Amino acid sequence: MRNSFPQRIGYALLALLTASGTLAAATPATAAPAPPALEFANPDSQALFGGAYTAALQNLLHTNVIGYDARYDRSGLLDPATGIVRAGGGYNQPWTRDASINSWNAASLLAPAVAKNTLLAVVDKDASGALRVQQDDQQWDQVVWVTAAWNHYLVTGDRGFLQNAYGAATTTLTTREHATTAGFNATYGLFTGASFFNDGIAGYPAPPADATESVSTGSMPWPGVASGMYLSTNELYYAAYVNAANMAAKLGRPAAEIAGHRAKAAALRTAINQRFWNPATGLYDYQLLADGSRGAFQEGTGLAFALIFGVANPAQARSIAAHARELPWGMPDTFPNWARYSDAQPGRHNAIVWPLVQGLWAKALAGQREQSAFASETARLAKLAGNNSGFWEIHNGTTGVVDGGWQRLGDTVKFHWGSEPDQTWSATAFLDMVHTGLFGLTFTDRGMSFAPLLPAGWGDVTLRNLRYRDTNLTIALHGAGASIRTFTLDGQAGPASVPDTLTGDHTIDITLTGAPAGDRDGDGVADAQDRCADTAGTAALAGCPDPAHLEAEDALNAGGVKTNVNHSGYSGRAFLDGLWAQGASTSFTVHRTTTAPERAAITVRYANANSDTRTMTLSVDGRPVRQVGFPKVSDSWDAWGTTTFADVPLTGRDPVVTLSYGPADTGAINLDWLEYRH
């Protein structure tokens, strides 16, 4: 995502525009209804998952909804009174892939009018006036829009939208079938062009790239990429034909027309399995170059789509779930490191974690009823959001640190890119984990069904104020597992579904069974032995951290505080920056062995290269204790010092110590760790 020129420019300019307010989101023209609320009975689960859910809703429904813009109304179908969803911080456009993924993940359910506008904002007309998905410089995978459009109809039942969507789908598929670039290769029975969202050359091995990425930052200018065939893109075409057939059937189109779409889908599925399935690895290969050479690499979205769209048969699906490789912080984009990259310098589209990919992989795992794997992937993304004040674009897969990865930029070889904040498809990835994973929401043209997946240890959970068409639902999950033991609607037992004709307020109660032993935070420690699973401020992957030494990168952060590694001398996997504006805060949970009140000493390792002592507010369990000072350490941000705050009152077994930038503070420090001594 987000590399191609001239539409997509370098990180430094985007950051400058964002800072100056040029890309600030406008207030939507119409107020959205009250959002859903996610409530866990277990306070630890609420801290981890509930907090991430609230942040994701804020991201989608407020931060990244911008007002109507006539520049995007090339179809003439947008509602001027309704906003659209932009791609995120630093990316003010909707863009085809972002509009599609965000609507599919969450917007069609949570803000259907905004989702409709967003999907139509990437539709224009050809010379004859026919609707089509916009033919921009990233046209190779734009058919993801067809899947998102069909999903929007299933969620909303909007037949007028469906009619327009079918026209846009058929025009677009016909265009791509006859295109000379990113078109159909009859020899292999596959579509050519870059892989899904890998618009940067860092997403490709050599060949088709070379060791210095000498041709272009983007992927399509490379002849080997443009003529190559990639797993995820061909799966999207398969899904597009399937969903075009679904649209045609629903609209009552001629049987031959429907059969034509289905025949193309079947032929493409056969070609994908013939050309990409690799029995030696138990996975699908990533690439097939025009000369017939195959690349036995792993593509995260490609494996996810194989499961989500049913490209893989049941045996292949089991093999994928068993053999797919993940990094400590989630499913990588592509894997392993290409020769020109490394764990120390991961490629922007290589062995690195995009929350977008995590979300699709979690959707696939939930569909396969892989409870433990689903729980781990969901917990990882919740932790990444909690550690970094919300949902970012890319993270280092080994450390979890916010990191845009390495890739050529213009004439610069192996430029270190930034990772943008407030990314919509990162937030909607988590929302989808909750809605279609945890609660198992599945939409048909006749209603909504439920196939929840509640991992052991998460505790009972309720989703309130979920609007589906003309009804407002409260959905409560009890127990744990993937098998429904009881399902009631307003106290009456029945099938695990609600019809699309349901109106008014209703309550659904589902009791689940069959969960394996719980590891709700995915740290490898069973819940029965994990003292601090899911507790805010304990994001370490290795179980409960030592209460006497808490690394700052494992804190729960807000107000722009995030992990970083751009200075030396820190301990652990990162340090914290972003304590530079009022409202910024970092919170540490101190896991004591007693509940008795005590007066403790808190030592903090920090960096301060300002000319004076900086101040922060120290609080315990939300109650301010006093303002504390951080004297200057050095003129260098690579130098670290310590300061100790004595006589800090602690009560309870797990008190939360917070350092925040309050109205009377000066802030502007970096943090490395916190130690507690009683």
XYZ file of C-alpha atoms in Angstrom:
678
model
C 0.000 0.000 0.000
C 0.842 3.634 -0.443
C 4.012 3.837 -2.441
C 3.141 4.631 -6.051
C 4.003 7.948 -7.588
C 2.744 10.498 -8.464
C -0.376 9.764 -6.365
C 1.533 8.621 -3.323
C 4.547 10.634 -2.291
C 7.241 10.128 0.299
C 6.625 9.848 4.013
C 8.431 13.068 4.881
C 6.139 15.232 2.755
C 3.042 13.400 3.997
C 4.127 13.922 7.582
C 4.686 17.633 6.906
C 1.239 18.008 5.356
C -0.360 16.189 8.267
C 1.435 18.317 10.826
C 0.383 21.506 9.058
C -3.256 20.428 9.042
C -3.505 20.071 5.269
C -4.758 16.506 5.598
C -6.941 17.018 8.664
C -10.263 15.219 8.498
C -13.331 17.342 8.003
C -16.399 16.966 10.178
C -18.922 14.696 8.464
C -22.079 16.368 7.264
C -24.388 14.090 9.231
C -23.919 12.774 12.737
C -23.510 9.023 13.052
C -25.749 7.058 15.437
C -24.371 6.022 18.794
C -21.696 3.362 18.229
C -21.739 -0.152 19.672
C -20.161 -0.868 23.043
C -18.050 -3.942 23.828
C -18.173 -5.047 27.466
C -16.178 -7.920 28.964
C -17.045 -9.220 32.406
C -13.338 -9.863 32.943
C -11.636 -6.497 33.638
C -8.340 -7.693 32.154
C -10.018 -8.628 28.871
C -11.832 -5.302 28.924
C -8.537 -3.471 29.345
C -6.957 -5.199 26.366
C -9.770 -5.885 23.904
C -12.393 -3.385 25.039
C -9.910 -0.528 24.913
C -8.774 -1.481 21.420
C -12.390 -1.741 20.235
C -13.211 1.741 21.500
C -10.103 3.151 19.820
C -10.973 1.405 16.555
C -14.512 2.831 16.577
C -13.117 6.314 17.147
C -10.712 5.811 14.243
C -13.364 4.662 11.780
C -16.391 6.722 12.760
C -14.746 10.020 13.664
C -11.039 10.463 12.970
C -11.175 9.198 9.395
C -14.605 10.274 8.195
C -14.288 13.339 6.006
C -17.007 15.419 4.386
C -18.398 15.055 0.894
C -15.888 16.079 -1.755
C -17.019 16.652 -5.337
C -13.629 15.434 -6.615
C -14.691 11.909 -5.674
C -18.195 12.139 -7.149
C -17.226 11.132 -10.679
C -20.049 8.591 -10.726
C -22.630 11.233 -9.817
C -24.050 8.833 -7.229
C -22.660 10.220 -3.960
C -24.913 11.738 -1.322
C -23.593 15.271 -0.686
C -25.007 15.184 2.859
C -22.932 12.118 3.777
C -19.190 11.794 4.364
C -16.671 9.252 3.134
C -13.965 7.235 4.851
C -10.406 8.240 4.025
C -7.455 5.846 4.109
C -6.015 7.351 7.286
C -3.457 9.730 8.739
C -1.221 10.947 5.927
C -3.571 9.523 3.287
C -6.579 11.728 2.718
C -8.076 9.839 -0.222
C -10.493 6.906 -0.024
C -8.525 4.848 -2.660
C -10.003 1.706 -4.147
C -8.404 -0.902 -1.918
C -8.838 1.105 1.278
C -12.464 1.963 0.483
C -13.179 -1.685 -0.267
C -11.402 -3.226 2.706
C -12.779 -0.713 5.204
C -16.346 -1.179 3.993
C -15.996 -4.973 3.947
C -14.357 -5.079 7.375
C -16.700 -2.800 9.280
C -18.101 0.347 7.686
C -21.009 -1.311 5.857
C -22.241 -2.606 9.216
C -21.413 0.323 11.475
C -22.012 3.258 9.118
C -23.857 1.976 6.037
C -24.568 5.375 4.473
C -20.931 6.412 4.824
C -19.774 3.036 3.482
C -22.017 3.377 0.433
C -20.607 6.829 -0.285
C -17.068 5.523 0.232
C -17.521 2.635 -2.190
C -19.085 4.938 -4.794
C -16.295 7.489 -4.289
C -13.922 5.141 -6.157
C -16.329 4.584 -9.055
C -16.317 6.663 -12.240
C -17.637 6.264 -15.788
C -16.043 5.104 -19.013
C -16.346 6.945 -22.336
C -19.791 5.426 -22.944
C -21.057 6.478 -19.506
C -20.965 2.990 -17.989
C -20.041 2.756 -14.317
C -16.684 1.202 -13.516
C -14.206 0.994 -10.659
C -11.759 3.852 -11.226
C -8.882 2.924 -13.528
C -6.001 4.396 -11.542
C -2.337 3.436 -11.325
C -3.169 0.540 -8.998
C -5.702 -1.194 -11.161
C -4.334 -4.730 -10.900
C -6.268 -5.666 -7.762
C -9.165 -3.213 -7.891
C -11.654 -6.084 -8.187
C -11.533 -6.345 -4.388
C -14.246 -3.695 -4.737
C -16.666 -6.297 -6.123
C -16.426 -8.406 -2.968
C -16.896 -5.332 -0.780
C -19.890 -4.212 -2.838
C -21.590 -7.615 -2.584
C -20.957 -7.635 1.177
C -22.495 -4.154 1.417
C -25.650 -5.439 -0.217
C -25.803 -8.449 2.105
C -25.473 -6.197 5.147
C -27.848 -3.463 4.025
C -30.239 -5.024 1.481
C -29.841 -1.921 -0.708
C -31.034 -3.096 -4.143
C -30.453 0.268 -5.799
C -26.820 0.085 -4.767
C -26.676 -3.532 -5.975
C -27.900 -2.538 -9.420
C -25.170 0.081 -9.772
C -22.586 -2.253 -8.245
C -23.303 -4.980 -10.759
C -22.863 -2.562 -13.631
C -19.547 -1.350 -12.238
C -18.415 -4.929 -11.592
C -19.117 -6.225 -15.086
C -17.593 -3.213 -16.811
C -14.471 -3.471 -14.674
C -14.027 -7.219 -15.161
C -14.446 -6.863 -18.916
C -11.862 -4.070 -18.971
C -9.346 -6.121 -17.019
C -9.902 -9.228 -19.130
C -8.860 -7.308 -22.247
C -6.159 -5.106 -20.740
C -2.624 -5.382 -22.064
C -1.206 -4.484 -18.628
C -2.600 -6.212 -15.553
C -4.814 -8.293 -17.795
C -5.495 -11.964 -18.462
C -2.752 -14.409 -19.472
C -4.527 -17.136 -21.453
C -1.465 -19.398 -21.382
C -1.660 -19.809 -17.638
C -5.338 -18.964 -17.166
C -4.380 -16.291 -14.620
C -4.411 -12.513 -14.266
C -1.146 -10.619 -14.382
C 0.019 -7.689 -12.288
C 1.231 -7.026 -8.781
C -0.003 -8.811 -5.691
C -2.761 -7.392 -3.506
C -1.668 -4.053 -1.981
C 2.047 -4.769 -2.604
C 2.515 -1.659 -4.696
C 6.105 -1.288 -3.471
C 9.033 -3.283 -4.866
C 9.989 -4.309 -1.328
C 7.191 -6.858 -1.595
C 9.022 -8.882 -4.249
C 12.066 -11.143 -4.248
C 14.814 -10.999 -6.837
C 13.782 -11.794 -9.504
C 11.705 -9.857 -10.445
C 13.455 -7.224 -8.280
C 17.213 -6.843 -8.081
C 19.549 -6.380 -5.146
C 19.478 -2.566 -5.287
C 15.892 -1.956 -6.410
C 17.383 0.058 -9.241
C 14.313 0.539 -11.439
C 11.539 1.991 -9.301
C 10.066 2.331 -5.830
C 6.752 1.063 -7.137
C 6.143 -2.497 -8.272
C 4.357 -2.217 -11.623
C 7.190 -0.382 -13.445
C 9.154 -3.617 -13.036
C 8.413 -5.725 -16.149
C 8.688 -8.956 -14.166
C 6.019 -7.794 -11.739
C 3.692 -6.378 -14.390
C 3.791 -9.618 -16.386
C 3.972 -11.891 -13.344
C 1.054 -13.608 -11.673
C 0.448 -13.403 -7.925
C -1.641 -15.491 -5.565
C -3.721 -12.851 -3.782
C -4.665 -10.899 -6.900
C -5.907 -13.999 -8.696
C -7.926 -15.015 -5.648
C -9.562 -11.581 -5.694
C -10.551 -12.143 -9.328
C -11.998 -15.522 -8.396
C -14.065 -13.887 -5.641
C -15.092 -11.094 -8.025
C -16.522 -13.575 -10.538
C -18.319 -15.501 -7.782
C -19.831 -12.305 -6.421
C -20.691 -10.963 -9.880
C -22.665 -14.185 -10.368
C -24.332 -13.649 -6.989
C -25.276 -10.110 -7.977
C -26.623 -11.235 -11.332
C -28.740 -13.953 -9.731
C -30.193 -11.568 -7.177
C -31.035 -9.052 -9.911
C -32.722 -11.705 -12.047
C -30.261 -11.542 -14.908
C -30.368 -14.229 -17.655
C -29.198 -17.687 -16.631
C -26.494 -17.709 -19.303
C -25.045 -14.507 -17.891
C -24.906 -15.958 -14.392
C -23.406 -19.183 -15.684
C -20.738 -17.225 -17.548
C -19.491 -15.599 -14.352
C -19.529 -18.915 -12.516
C -17.619 -20.652 -15.305
C -14.895 -18.029 -15.218
C -14.667 -18.368 -11.434
C -14.359 -22.157 -11.640
C -11.681 -21.985 -14.318
C -9.697 -19.464 -12.310
C -9.914 -21.546 -9.120
C -8.633 -24.546 -11.054
C -5.730 -22.521 -12.461
C -4.818 -21.145 -9.034
C -4.678 -24.616 -7.555
C -2.745 -25.977 -10.510
C -0.204 -23.153 -10.696
C 0.230 -22.056 -7.076
C -0.406 -25.020 -4.754
C 2.871 -26.497 -3.489
C 2.574 -29.968 -1.883
C 6.176 -29.729 -0.658
C 5.427 -26.763 1.590
C 1.758 -27.447 2.239
C 1.057 -23.846 1.202
C 0.311 -21.849 -1.910
C 3.295 -20.244 -3.624
C 3.423 -16.469 -3.842
C 4.400 -15.791 -7.436
C 4.531 -17.258 -10.918
C 6.659 -15.313 -13.374
C 5.887 -15.132 -17.080
C 8.713 -17.566 -17.892
C 7.053 -20.197 -15.711
C 9.385 -19.950 -12.726
C 7.616 -20.188 -9.383
C 8.371 -18.519 -6.068
C 7.782 -20.771 -3.062
C 7.379 -17.846 -0.696
C 4.583 -17.074 1.730
C 2.088 -14.263 1.143
C -0.072 -13.491 4.168
C -3.064 -12.087 2.298
C -2.823 -14.830 -0.311
C -3.094 -17.544 2.324
C -5.916 -15.665 4.047
C -7.914 -15.258 0.825
C -7.452 -18.957 0.011
C -9.364 -19.767 3.205
C -11.854 -16.878 3.180
C -12.953 -17.362 -0.449
C -12.841 -21.170 -0.456
C -10.064 -21.426 -3.032
C -8.482 -24.094 -0.834
C -10.279 -27.394 -0.301
C -10.686 -28.639 3.297
C -7.423 -30.616 3.275
C -5.498 -27.672 1.853
C -7.092 -25.348 4.410
C -5.936 -27.583 7.260
C -2.458 -27.667 5.771
C -2.307 -23.878 5.498
C -3.372 -23.426 9.110
C -0.726 -25.922 10.200
C 2.206 -24.689 8.094
C 1.836 -20.912 7.755
C 4.671 -19.038 9.441
C 3.986 -16.084 11.709
C 6.311 -13.549 13.271
C 6.192 -12.852 17.024
C 3.823 -9.933 16.408
C 1.635 -11.455 13.731
C 1.224 -12.705 10.185
C 3.773 -10.978 7.899
C 2.999 -9.507 4.499
C 5.488 -11.701 2.597
C 7.993 -14.155 4.074
C 10.902 -14.803 4.571
C 13.255 -11.805 4.352
C 14.429 -11.239 0.807
C 18.232 -11.351 0.510
C 18.460 -7.550 0.441
C 16.595 -7.204 3.764
C 16.990 -8.575 7.272
C 15.346 -8.611 10.701
C 17.337 -5.448 11.439
C 16.181 -3.797 8.195
C 12.886 -5.423 7.164
C 11.397 -4.570 3.787
C 8.366 -2.306 3.741
C 6.308 -5.078 2.130
C 8.345 -8.074 3.225
C 8.820 -9.794 6.609
C 6.964 -7.058 8.453
C 3.509 -6.840 10.064
C 0.672 -4.795 8.587
C -2.468 -4.893 10.783
C -4.448 -5.127 7.541
C -2.871 -8.539 6.915
C -3.390 -9.572 10.538
C -7.090 -8.829 10.207
C -7.543 -10.881 7.054
C -5.575 -13.753 8.570
C -7.708 -13.638 11.729
C -10.857 -13.686 9.557
C -9.496 -16.776 7.836
C -8.574 -18.462 11.136
C -12.012 -17.784 12.592
C -13.611 -19.337 9.529
C -11.525 -22.457 10.106
C -12.494 -22.463 13.821
C -8.828 -22.182 14.803
C -9.560 -20.830 18.268
C -6.081 -20.509 19.757
C -4.526 -19.031 16.626
C -7.406 -16.585 16.256
C -7.066 -15.553 19.897
C -3.341 -14.933 19.530
C -3.652 -12.825 16.375
C -6.439 -10.744 17.888
C -4.487 -10.218 21.113
C -1.402 -9.121 19.181
C -3.263 -6.404 17.311
C -4.987 -5.247 20.504
C -1.578 -4.962 22.180
C -0.056 -3.091 19.251
C -2.892 -0.578 19.464
C -2.599 -0.264 23.229
C 1.178 0.161 23.128
C 1.060 2.858 20.473
C -1.923 5.132 21.148
C -4.000 3.514 18.444
C -3.765 1.872 15.044
C -0.659 2.418 12.935
C 0.217 1.410 9.409
C 3.108 -1.042 9.897
C 5.020 -2.671 12.756
C 8.299 -4.526 13.037
C 7.253 -8.153 13.192
C 9.940 -9.145 15.682
C 9.744 -6.265 18.168
C 6.273 -4.825 17.548
C 7.765 -1.352 17.238
C 6.100 1.146 14.914
C 8.233 0.815 11.770
C 7.580 1.617 8.100
C 10.282 -0.715 6.847
C 12.940 -0.265 4.199
C 12.565 0.311 0.474
C 13.934 2.503 -2.254
C 12.484 6.033 -2.365
C 13.197 7.922 -5.583
C 16.971 7.895 -6.041
C 17.598 6.729 -2.482
C 18.418 3.039 -2.122
C 16.934 1.342 0.961
C 15.244 4.402 2.364
C 13.776 3.891 5.846
C 10.095 4.725 5.531
C 7.839 6.004 8.272
C 4.701 4.312 9.527
C 1.615 6.512 9.545
C -0.811 6.788 12.517
C -4.600 6.503 12.485
C -4.796 3.966 9.669
C -8.380 3.075 8.915
C -7.839 -0.420 7.592
C -5.737 -1.242 10.654
C -8.639 -0.182 12.880
C -11.294 -1.942 10.798
C -9.132 -5.067 10.886
C -9.645 -5.171 14.649
C -13.342 -4.365 14.376
C -13.720 -7.290 11.995
C -11.877 -9.553 14.451
C -14.590 -8.716 16.978
C -17.630 -8.796 14.702
C -17.001 -11.719 12.329
C -14.494 -13.539 14.531
C -15.488 -13.227 18.176
C -19.252 -12.824 17.557
C -19.265 -14.796 14.305
C -21.554 -12.434 12.400
C -22.329 -13.735 8.903
C -24.617 -11.911 6.479
C -26.947 -13.298 3.828
C -29.649 -11.665 1.761
C -32.197 -13.079 4.215
C -30.649 -12.133 7.536
C -27.693 -12.417 9.874
C -26.414 -15.655 11.399
C -24.023 -16.294 14.272
C -21.006 -18.595 14.596
C -19.145 -17.107 17.582
C -15.649 -18.029 18.617
C -15.013 -17.104 22.265
C -11.573 -18.263 23.434
C -11.138 -19.662 26.923
C -10.028 -17.098 29.458
C -11.558 -14.078 27.741
C -14.684 -14.283 29.896
C -18.299 -13.461 29.070
C -18.714 -10.555 26.685
C -21.595 -8.388 25.497
C -21.875 -6.278 22.357
C -24.495 -3.583 22.873
C -26.166 -1.197 20.474
C -25.309 -3.121 17.308
C -27.559 -1.862 14.536
C -28.434 -4.286 11.756
C -30.867 -2.855 9.220
C -33.941 -1.839 11.284
C -33.071 -3.578 14.524
C -30.861 -2.716 17.477
C -29.227 -5.769 19.066
C -27.618 -6.619 22.372
C -25.584 -9.820 21.912
C -24.168 -11.649 24.928
C -21.701 -14.552 24.753
C -21.258 -16.915 27.691
C -18.873 -19.793 28.312
C -16.093 -20.446 25.824
C -15.555 -22.300 22.575
C -16.790 -22.483 19.009
C -19.843 -24.710 19.466
C -23.212 -23.174 20.327
C -24.902 -24.967 23.220
C -27.875 -22.598 23.509
C -29.162 -19.648 21.478
C -32.052 -17.446 22.558
C -33.646 -14.351 21.050
C -35.478 -12.376 23.740
C -35.433 -15.494 25.913
C -36.888 -17.817 23.249
C -34.750 -20.669 21.925
C -34.303 -20.857 18.187
C -31.815 -21.103 15.320
C -28.642 -19.019 15.566
C -29.835 -16.272 13.247
C -32.103 -13.253 12.935
C -34.184 -12.393 9.852
C -33.618 -9.217 7.881
C -37.206 -8.222 8.701
C -36.529 -7.905 12.432
C -37.221 -4.448 13.863
C -36.840 -2.740 17.214
C -34.652 -3.630 20.198
C -33.770 -7.259 20.876
C -31.441 -9.283 23.079
C -29.528 -12.387 21.987
C -27.884 -14.768 24.457
C -25.463 -17.427 23.237
C -23.786 -20.046 25.400
C -20.676 -21.659 23.914
C -18.726 -24.794 24.652
C -15.698 -26.732 23.429
C -12.852 -24.302 24.074
C -9.318 -25.668 24.523
C -7.172 -24.494 27.438
C -7.052 -20.717 27.441
C -4.207 -18.361 26.579
C -6.225 -15.209 26.059
C -3.284 -12.880 25.521
C -1.347 -15.197 23.212
C 1.870 -15.057 25.230
C 2.421 -18.818 25.434
C 1.477 -18.978 29.115
C -1.772 -20.760 29.975
C -4.320 -18.562 31.719
C -4.212 -20.762 34.809
C -0.540 -19.852 35.270
C -0.629 -16.362 33.785
C -1.047 -13.852 36.576
C -1.331 -10.831 34.329
C -2.923 -11.973 31.092
C -4.500 -9.052 29.213
C -3.817 -6.509 31.928
C -3.237 -2.994 30.647
C 0.463 -2.282 30.710
C 1.596 -5.891 30.306
C 1.932 -6.260 26.588
C 5.090 -8.386 26.710
C 4.805 -11.615 24.758
C 6.779 -13.640 27.309
C 4.205 -13.777 30.071
C 3.962 -11.662 33.181
C 6.807 -9.128 33.392
C 8.869 -8.697 36.526
C 7.004 -6.134 38.666
C 10.354 -4.743 39.783
C 11.335 -3.851 36.203
C 8.758 -2.845 33.584
C 9.977 -2.020 30.098
C 8.339 1.140 28.781
C 7.456 -0.484 25.461
C 5.069 -2.799 27.342
C 3.030 0.072 28.786
C -0.487 1.096 27.844
C -0.116 4.371 25.966
C -2.397 7.162 24.794
C -2.281 10.647 23.296
C 0.340 9.887 20.649
C 2.828 7.945 22.771
C 4.388 5.092 20.772
C 7.341 2.726 20.614
C 10.503 3.763 18.781
C 14.102 2.664 18.203
C 15.572 5.723 16.499
C 17.984 6.455 19.360
C 20.577 4.167 20.894
C 21.227 3.033 24.436
C 17.732 1.864 25.357
C 17.012 -1.498 26.963
C 14.517 -4.114 25.846
C 12.989 -3.965 22.377
C 12.256 -0.214 22.232
C 11.672 2.991 24.156
C 8.706 5.356 24.239
C 8.473 8.691 22.492
C 5.497 10.935 21.864
C 5.271 12.462 25.354
C 5.372 15.791 23.585
C 1.860 17.211 23.894
C -0.772 17.653 26.572
C -2.914 14.562 26.914
C -0.074 12.120 26.261
C 0.257 9.396 28.883
C 1.864 6.056 29.633
C 0.562 3.576 32.215
C 2.309 0.669 33.932
C 0.553 -2.063 35.904
C 2.595 -3.039 38.965
C 1.812 -6.668 39.810
C 2.468 -6.869 43.529
C 2.376 -9.941 45.742
C 0.255 -8.160 48.368
C -2.900 -6.088 48.501
C -1.764 -4.132 51.552
C -1.283 -0.353 51.216
C 2.329 0.779 51.058
C 4.565 3.717 50.168
C 6.830 2.703 47.307
C 9.733 4.133 45.356
C 9.352 4.425 41.569
C 12.534 4.774 39.485
C 12.306 5.810 35.830
C 15.013 5.650 33.152
C 14.506 8.456 30.659
C 16.146 10.731 28.107
C 15.984 14.542 28.253
C 18.118 16.578 25.882
C 16.146 19.756 26.484
C 17.832 22.700 28.173
C 15.886 22.368 31.421
C 14.110 20.003 33.798
C 10.872 18.714 32.319
C 7.785 17.848 34.331
C 5.037 15.214 34.210
C 2.118 14.299 36.452
C 2.414 11.051 38.407
C -0.904 9.290 39.128
C -1.876 5.980 40.716
C -5.121 4.268 39.655
C -6.239 7.498 38.013
C -5.649 9.707 41.043
C -2.935 12.404 40.700
C -0.172 12.075 43.296
C 2.074 14.993 42.378
C 4.048 16.673 39.627
C 7.474 15.058 39.123
C 10.607 16.358 37.446
C 13.040 14.890 34.893
C 16.328 16.846 34.941
C 18.317 17.321 31.767
C 20.538 14.295 31.084
C 22.642 15.421 28.125
C 22.563 17.322 24.861
C 22.036 13.957 23.143
C 18.841 11.917 22.987
C 21.054 8.820 22.949
C 21.986 9.425 26.596
C 19.825 8.071 29.405
C 19.522 8.884 33.085
C 17.387 7.808 36.026
C 15.299 9.586 38.608
C 13.463 8.166 41.630
C 10.142 9.288 43.045
C 9.813 8.276 46.691
C 6.757 7.801 48.858
C 4.323 6.831 46.092
C 1.104 5.396 47.617
C 0.049 2.017 46.212
C -3.022 -0.031 47.100
C -4.490 -3.237 45.728
C -2.691 -6.089 44.042
C -2.328 -4.506 40.598
C -2.076 -0.715 40.920
C -1.606 1.288 37.722
C 1.096 3.954 37.751
C 0.668 6.646 35.096
C 2.940 9.424 33.879
C 0.986 12.015 31.922
C 1.542 15.367 30.259
C -0.921 17.555 32.144
C -1.894 21.216 31.663
C 0.819 22.441 34.043
C 3.556 20.118 32.718
C 6.308 20.617 30.153
C 6.758 16.977 29.064
C 8.972 16.250 26.032
C 10.973 13.290 27.343
C 11.565 9.709 26.192
C 11.065 6.750 28.554
C 12.985 3.471 28.734
C 11.797 1.608 31.836
C 10.140 1.867 35.230
C 11.151 0.050 38.418
C 9.181 -0.433 41.617
C 10.726 -0.943 45.049
C 8.757 -1.354 48.271
